[in-house]
Short mmCIF file of C-alpha atoms and ligand atoms in Angstrom, two decimals:
data_model
loop_
_atom_site.label_atom_id
_atom_site.label_comp_id
_atom_site.label_asym_id
_atom_site.label_seq_id
_atom_site.Cartn_x
_atom_site.Cartn_y
_atom_site.Cartn_z
CA MET A 568 -65.27 -0.17 47.56
CA SER A 569 -66.18 0.95 51.05
CA VAL A 570 -63.17 1.62 53.27
CA LYS A 571 -63.85 1.42 57.00
CA ARG A 572 -60.63 0.19 58.53
CA ILE A 573 -57.04 0.28 57.29
CA GLY A 574 -53.54 -0.62 58.49
CA VAL A 575 -50.30 1.33 58.11
CA LEU A 576 -46.78 -0.06 58.45
CA THR A 577 -43.17 1.01 58.04
CA SER A 578 -40.68 -1.54 56.73
CA GLY A 579 -37.04 -1.83 55.66
CA GLY A 580 -34.42 0.77 56.64
CA ASP A 581 -35.99 3.66 58.50
CA ALA A 582 -35.96 7.14 56.97
CA PRO A 583 -36.56 10.53 58.58
CA GLY A 584 -40.11 11.58 57.73
CA MET A 585 -41.66 8.12 58.11
CA ASN A 586 -43.42 9.34 61.26
CA ALA A 587 -44.83 12.32 59.39
CA ALA A 588 -46.20 9.90 56.77
CA VAL A 589 -47.80 7.69 59.45
CA ARG A 590 -49.34 10.76 61.05
CA SER A 591 -50.73 11.94 57.73
CA VAL A 592 -52.23 8.53 56.94
CA VAL A 593 -53.94 8.42 60.34
CA ARG A 594 -55.21 11.99 60.21
CA THR A 595 -56.51 11.60 56.65
CA ALA A 596 -58.19 8.31 57.58
CA LEU A 597 -59.85 9.84 60.64
CA PHE A 598 -60.93 12.83 58.54
CA HIS A 599 -62.86 10.38 56.36
CA GLY A 600 -64.23 8.44 59.34
CA ILE A 601 -61.92 5.46 58.71
CA GLU A 602 -60.35 3.50 61.58
CA CYS A 603 -56.58 3.15 61.37
CA TYR A 604 -54.34 0.48 62.88
CA GLY A 605 -50.56 0.75 63.15
CA VAL A 606 -48.79 -2.50 62.29
CA ARG A 607 -45.62 -2.80 64.35
CA ARG A 608 -42.25 -4.02 63.04
CA GLY A 609 -43.23 -4.03 59.36
CA TYR A 610 -44.58 -7.25 57.87
CA ASN A 611 -43.58 -9.16 61.02
CA GLY A 612 -46.39 -7.34 62.80
CA LEU A 613 -48.91 -8.51 60.23
CA ILE A 614 -47.70 -12.09 60.66
CA SER A 615 -47.91 -12.03 64.46
CA GLY A 616 -50.94 -9.75 64.70
CA ASP A 617 -49.01 -6.97 66.48
CA LEU A 618 -51.25 -3.99 65.70
CA ILE A 619 -52.34 -0.97 67.70
CA LYS A 620 -55.29 1.27 67.08
CA LEU A 621 -54.11 4.77 66.25
CA ASP A 622 -55.91 7.97 67.08
CA GLU A 623 -55.00 11.69 67.08
CA LYS A 624 -53.37 11.41 70.49
CA LYS A 625 -51.16 8.44 69.57
CA ILE A 626 -49.71 10.26 66.59
CA SER A 627 -49.34 13.69 68.15
CA HIS A 628 -45.84 15.24 68.33
CA ILE A 629 -44.31 12.72 65.95
CA ILE A 630 -44.16 14.91 62.82
CA ASN A 631 -40.81 16.27 64.03
CA ARG A 632 -39.29 12.94 65.08
CA GLY A 633 -36.84 10.79 63.10
CA GLY A 634 -37.08 6.99 63.06
CA THR A 635 -40.48 5.34 63.14
CA VAL A 636 -42.77 4.99 66.13
CA LEU A 637 -44.17 1.82 64.52
CA TYR A 638 -40.68 0.23 64.53
CA THR A 639 -39.40 -1.39 61.38
CA ALA A 640 -37.95 -4.70 60.22
CA ARG A 641 -36.81 -6.60 57.17
CA SER A 642 -39.01 -9.65 57.62
CA LYS A 643 -37.48 -12.96 56.51
CA GLU A 644 -40.64 -14.86 57.42
CA PHE A 645 -42.74 -12.68 55.15
CA MET A 646 -40.65 -13.83 52.20
CA THR A 647 -42.13 -17.31 52.63
CA GLU A 648 -45.58 -18.28 51.39
CA GLU A 649 -46.50 -19.43 54.89
CA GLY A 650 -45.57 -16.03 56.33
CA GLN A 651 -47.58 -14.23 53.67
CA GLN A 652 -50.62 -16.39 54.35
CA LYS A 653 -50.41 -15.61 58.06
CA ALA A 654 -50.27 -11.89 57.24
CA VAL A 655 -53.29 -12.21 54.96
CA SER A 656 -55.20 -14.03 57.73
CA THR A 657 -54.48 -11.12 60.11
CA CYS A 658 -55.78 -8.61 57.53
CA LYS A 659 -58.95 -10.68 57.03
CA PHE A 660 -59.48 -11.36 60.74
CA LEU A 661 -59.27 -7.64 61.55
CA GLY A 662 -61.34 -6.68 58.53
CA LEU A 663 -58.65 -4.38 57.12
CA ASP A 664 -59.83 -2.86 53.84
CA GLY A 665 -56.33 -1.85 52.88
CA ILE A 666 -52.70 -1.62 53.94
CA ILE A 667 -50.50 1.41 53.44
CA ALA A 668 -46.85 0.32 53.34
CA ILE A 669 -44.13 2.92 53.84
CA GLY A 670 -40.56 2.02 52.79
CA GLY A 671 -38.32 1.18 49.86
CA ASP A 672 -38.32 -1.41 47.09
CA GLY A 673 -38.27 -4.40 49.49
CA THR A 674 -41.38 -2.97 51.15
CA PHE A 675 -43.05 -2.61 47.77
CA ARG A 676 -42.28 -6.23 46.87
CA GLY A 677 -43.93 -7.24 50.15
CA ALA A 678 -46.99 -5.15 49.34
CA ARG A 679 -47.20 -6.70 45.89
CA ALA A 680 -47.19 -10.17 47.49
CA LEU A 681 -50.10 -9.14 49.73
CA SER A 682 -52.03 -7.75 46.80
CA LYS A 683 -51.73 -11.11 45.00
CA TYR A 684 -53.83 -12.53 47.86
CA GLY A 685 -56.48 -9.87 47.26
CA ILE A 686 -55.41 -7.37 49.94
CA ASN A 687 -55.62 -3.74 48.81
CA VAL A 688 -52.23 -2.05 49.12
CA ILE A 689 -50.81 1.39 48.52
CA CYS A 690 -47.08 2.14 48.91
CA ILE A 691 -45.33 5.31 49.99
CA PRO A 692 -41.64 5.66 49.01
CA ALA A 693 -39.37 6.33 51.98
CA THR A 694 -35.66 5.62 51.75
CA ILE A 695 -32.59 7.77 52.20
CA ASP A 696 -31.17 6.05 49.09
CA ASN A 697 -33.75 7.84 46.85
CA ASP A 698 -33.39 4.89 44.44
CA ILE A 699 -37.05 4.23 43.61
CA SER A 700 -37.32 4.63 39.84
CA CYS A 701 -40.93 5.78 39.57
CA THR A 702 -40.58 8.78 41.86
CA ASN A 703 -37.96 11.47 41.74
CA TYR A 704 -38.20 11.88 45.50
CA SER A 705 -38.38 9.43 48.40
CA ILE A 706 -39.05 10.52 51.98
CA GLY A 707 -35.86 10.80 54.05
CA PHE A 708 -33.39 11.75 51.32
CA ASP A 709 -33.33 15.46 52.09
CA THR A 710 -32.74 14.98 55.81
CA ALA A 711 -30.04 12.34 55.24
CA ALA A 712 -28.31 14.51 52.64
CA ASN A 713 -28.33 17.55 54.92
CA THR A 714 -26.97 15.48 57.81
CA ALA A 715 -24.12 14.22 55.63
CA ILE A 716 -23.45 17.73 54.33
CA GLU A 717 -23.24 19.12 57.85
CA CYS A 718 -20.85 16.34 58.93
CA ILE A 719 -18.61 16.90 55.92
CA ASP A 720 -18.56 20.67 56.47
CA ARG A 721 -17.25 19.95 59.98
CA LEU A 722 -14.66 17.56 58.61
CA ARG A 723 -13.53 20.16 56.14
CA ASP A 724 -12.57 22.54 58.97
CA THR A 725 -10.09 20.10 60.42
CA MET A 726 -8.93 18.82 57.01
CA GLN A 727 -8.20 22.38 55.98
CA SER A 728 -6.24 23.18 59.18
CA HIS A 729 -4.09 20.06 58.81
CA GLU A 730 -3.89 20.25 55.01
CA ARG A 731 -5.13 16.69 54.74
CA CYS A 732 -7.15 14.49 52.45
CA SER A 733 -10.43 13.12 53.74
CA VAL A 734 -12.23 10.09 52.35
CA VAL A 735 -15.87 10.02 53.41
CA GLU A 736 -18.17 7.07 52.80
CA VAL A 737 -21.88 7.80 52.50
CA MET A 738 -24.79 5.36 52.39
CA GLY A 739 -26.99 4.62 49.38
CA ARG A 740 -26.81 0.83 49.06
CA ASN A 741 -26.27 0.14 45.31
CA ALA A 742 -27.08 3.68 44.24
CA GLY A 743 -25.06 6.88 44.12
CA PHE A 744 -27.83 9.50 44.45
CA LEU A 745 -26.95 10.45 48.01
CA ALA A 746 -23.21 10.57 47.32
CA MET A 747 -23.65 12.64 44.16
CA TYR A 748 -25.98 15.16 45.82
CA VAL A 749 -23.80 15.48 48.90
CA GLY A 750 -20.62 15.67 46.80
CA LEU A 751 -22.03 18.55 44.77
CA ALA A 752 -23.22 20.32 47.92
CA VAL A 753 -19.86 20.16 49.73
CA GLY A 754 -17.74 20.96 46.68
CA ALA A 755 -15.93 17.60 46.83
CA THR A 756 -12.62 17.05 45.05
CA ALA A 757 -14.02 13.77 43.67
CA VAL A 758 -17.23 11.75 43.99
CA LEU A 759 -17.27 8.01 43.39
CA VAL A 760 -20.63 6.44 42.53
CA PRO A 761 -21.52 2.83 41.64
CA GLU A 762 -23.23 3.93 38.42
CA LYS A 763 -19.82 4.82 36.96
CA PRO A 764 -17.03 2.21 36.83
CA LEU A 765 -14.07 3.43 38.87
CA ASP A 766 -10.94 4.58 37.06
CA PHE A 767 -8.81 5.27 40.15
CA GLU A 768 -6.04 7.20 38.42
CA LYS A 769 -8.41 9.44 36.48
CA ASP A 770 -11.26 9.77 39.01
CA VAL A 771 -9.17 10.24 42.16
CA ILE A 772 -5.46 10.88 41.66
CA GLU A 773 -5.84 13.23 38.71
CA LYS A 774 -8.53 15.20 40.59
CA ILE A 775 -6.26 15.59 43.61
CA ARG A 776 -3.32 16.65 41.41
CA GLN A 777 -5.55 19.13 39.61
CA ALA A 778 -6.78 20.61 42.89
CA ARG A 779 -3.21 20.81 44.19
CA PHE A 780 -2.11 22.54 40.99
CA ASN A 781 -4.89 25.09 41.61
CA GLY A 782 -3.46 25.83 45.05
CA PHE A 783 -5.59 23.63 47.27
CA THR A 784 -3.96 21.91 50.22
CA HIS A 785 -6.87 19.79 51.46
CA TYR A 786 -9.03 17.34 49.50
CA MET A 787 -12.45 15.82 50.07
CA ILE A 788 -13.23 12.50 48.38
CA VAL A 789 -16.86 11.37 48.72
CA VAL A 790 -17.40 7.64 48.18
CA ALA A 791 -20.81 5.98 47.79
CA GLU A 792 -20.84 2.75 49.80
CA GLY A 793 -21.95 0.89 46.66
CA SER A 794 -18.94 2.14 44.74
CA ALA A 795 -16.00 1.27 46.98
CA CYS A 796 -14.89 0.98 50.56
CA ALA A 797 -13.53 4.30 51.88
CA SER A 798 -10.61 2.63 53.66
CA ASP A 799 -9.53 0.89 50.42
CA ILE A 800 -9.66 4.19 48.54
CA ALA A 801 -7.64 5.88 51.32
CA ALA A 802 -5.02 3.10 51.23
CA ARG A 803 -4.71 3.41 47.46
CA ILE A 804 -4.33 7.19 47.72
CA LYS A 805 -1.63 6.73 50.37
CA SER A 806 0.35 4.37 48.17
CA SER A 807 -0.02 6.54 45.05
CA ILE A 808 0.63 10.08 46.25
CA ASP A 809 2.27 11.84 49.22
CA LEU A 810 -0.93 12.04 51.31
CA ASP A 811 -2.06 10.18 54.42
CA PRO A 812 -5.88 10.36 54.16
CA ARG A 813 -8.27 10.14 57.09
CA VAL A 814 -11.33 7.95 56.67
CA THR A 815 -14.86 8.71 57.91
CA VAL A 816 -17.75 6.32 57.43
CA LEU A 817 -20.90 8.34 58.15
CA GLY A 818 -23.01 5.18 58.48
CA HIS A 819 -26.31 5.18 60.32
CA ILE A 820 -25.87 8.77 61.54
CA GLN A 821 -27.38 9.61 58.13
CA ARG A 822 -30.57 7.74 58.92
CA GLY A 823 -31.44 9.57 62.13
CA GLY A 824 -32.37 13.08 63.16
CA VAL A 825 -35.13 15.62 62.91
CA PRO A 826 -36.75 15.46 59.45
CA THR A 827 -36.41 18.58 57.32
CA GLY A 828 -39.42 20.62 56.27
CA ARG A 829 -39.19 19.10 52.80
CA ASP A 830 -39.40 15.57 54.20
CA ARG A 831 -42.28 16.43 56.54
CA VAL A 832 -44.34 18.11 53.83
CA ASN A 833 -43.67 15.41 51.23
CA ALA A 834 -44.57 12.73 53.76
CA THR A 835 -47.74 14.57 54.67
CA LYS A 836 -48.82 14.90 51.03
CA MET A 837 -47.95 11.28 50.25
CA GLY A 838 -49.78 9.97 53.31
CA PHE A 839 -52.87 11.95 52.32
CA MET A 840 -52.65 10.71 48.76
CA ALA A 841 -52.28 7.06 49.82
CA VAL A 842 -55.56 7.14 51.75
CA GLU A 843 -57.33 8.98 48.93
CA LEU A 844 -56.17 6.27 46.49
CA LEU A 845 -57.66 3.54 48.68
CA LEU A 846 -60.89 5.52 48.89
CA ALA A 847 -60.92 5.78 45.10
CA GLY A 848 -60.83 1.97 44.94
CA LYS A 849 -57.24 1.75 43.75
CA THR A 850 -54.79 -0.95 44.82
CA ASN A 851 -51.28 -2.18 44.04
CA ARG A 852 -50.10 1.39 43.54
CA ILE A 853 -47.07 3.47 44.56
CA VAL A 854 -47.49 7.17 45.35
CA CYS A 855 -44.96 9.15 43.29
CA THR A 856 -43.85 12.71 42.91
CA ASP A 857 -42.32 14.42 39.94
CA ASN A 858 -41.12 17.90 40.85
CA GLY A 859 -44.11 18.79 42.97
CA ASN A 860 -46.78 16.88 41.02
CA TYR A 861 -48.16 13.81 42.78
CA THR A 862 -49.23 10.75 40.81
CA ASP A 863 -49.40 6.99 41.30
CA VAL A 864 -48.12 3.99 39.33
CA ASP A 865 -48.66 0.26 39.41
CA ILE A 866 -46.18 -1.50 41.75
CA ASP A 867 -44.93 -3.81 38.98
CA GLU A 868 -44.26 -0.86 36.71
CA GLY A 869 -42.62 1.07 39.54
CA LEU A 870 -40.27 -1.80 40.34
CA SER A 871 -39.42 -2.65 36.74
CA LYS A 872 -37.30 0.38 35.92
CA GLU A 873 -33.90 1.37 37.23
CA ARG A 874 -33.41 4.90 38.49
CA ARG A 875 -30.37 6.47 36.90
CA ILE A 876 -28.21 9.36 38.01
CA GLN A 877 -29.05 12.39 35.87
CA GLU A 878 -26.54 13.12 33.14
CA MET A 879 -26.83 16.76 34.17
CA GLU A 880 -25.43 15.93 37.63
CA VAL A 881 -22.50 14.02 36.11
CA ASN A 882 -21.76 16.98 33.84
CA VAL A 883 -22.00 19.48 36.68
CA LEU A 884 -19.63 17.38 38.77
CA ALA A 885 -17.18 17.17 35.85
CA ALA A 886 -17.23 20.95 35.50
CA MET A 887 -16.87 21.53 39.24
CA THR A 888 -13.89 19.18 39.60
CA GLY A 889 -12.24 19.45 36.20
CA ILE A 890 -10.47 22.80 36.18
O1 F6P B 1108 -31.59 1.36 52.39
C1 F6P B 1108 -31.22 2.24 53.40
C2 F6P B 1108 -29.85 1.89 53.93
O2 F6P B 1108 -29.51 2.83 54.93
C3 F6P B 1108 -28.75 1.81 52.88
O3 F6P B 1108 -28.25 3.07 52.50
C4 F6P B 1108 -27.74 0.95 53.59
O4 F6P B 1108 -26.91 0.26 52.67
C5 F6P B 1108 -28.60 0.00 54.37
O5 F6P B 1108 -29.87 0.60 54.51
C6 F6P B 1108 -28.07 -0.34 55.74
O6 F6P B 1108 -28.90 -1.28 56.29
P1 F6P B 1108 -28.87 -1.71 57.83
O7 F6P B 1108 -29.65 -0.69 58.60
O8 F6P B 1108 -29.52 -3.04 57.85
O9 F6P B 1108 -27.43 -1.72 58.26
#
């Protein structure tokens, strides 16, 4: 297949490093003499024909910026057949030989819909939730985790001075990867994740009692948003034990900020790989990484599995909080 002109879009929740991925796609495309168009506001931009031609200048100084210069959206219209047909018409009208879609599982489902109409698509995983089963790393996770870790370290200072209990809610949608990673990194008293049914007495109260018995006078409870609501957990702690916890919901703070080196380099490699896959005549694929090795899988296969928290992490957490 000859590839002369492609489109790149970002869709779903933004993730730090998306800009680095866009930059890499454009630079790799230009390196091969391919024209590259940026689709604005995710699939909405394909529906309305909101595209801009990208060159070196337009993507300069974005590798270090959070968010996405292409804007993003969760397009309701694209979920309809009519919306998808409009998007396909735009691709055909502009003569796009392929679309590179950067985002999470919703973005991949959108790409799969396009591919059913014969549009060549390659997906790049970017979500702070890190919940894409076929890749052990999604762009944005490292930056979001480090942001949460820094916030919790700050909280710890004041919790320690006042000898308080802090309940911190972190993002992750239905997955606990972010909460687990952050909880291990801050040395949390307890970490609640949706993958494990909550036993409040055992998972929270016993952990606090244990820590108190070991001489601690402040306690950090990390709650994944998919597991429970931090204010409910704080209220239950207050009514079960002589503590008056303070609640912090980190929220969208976790989605912003300067991407880490890890996110920039991963995004750069994945963007490169996505263009190379199109050039190799591949379509309906997701770029994946497995501890430094880069591969690609079919979108259907990638979406069919559930990503599970590693048993190793659960065991480490048990050891860190169980003495
Ligand atoms: O998927 C990324 C994510 O940040 C989730 O962690 C969170 O549940 C959701 O998006 C928040 O979405 P919104 O930006 O629409 O509030």
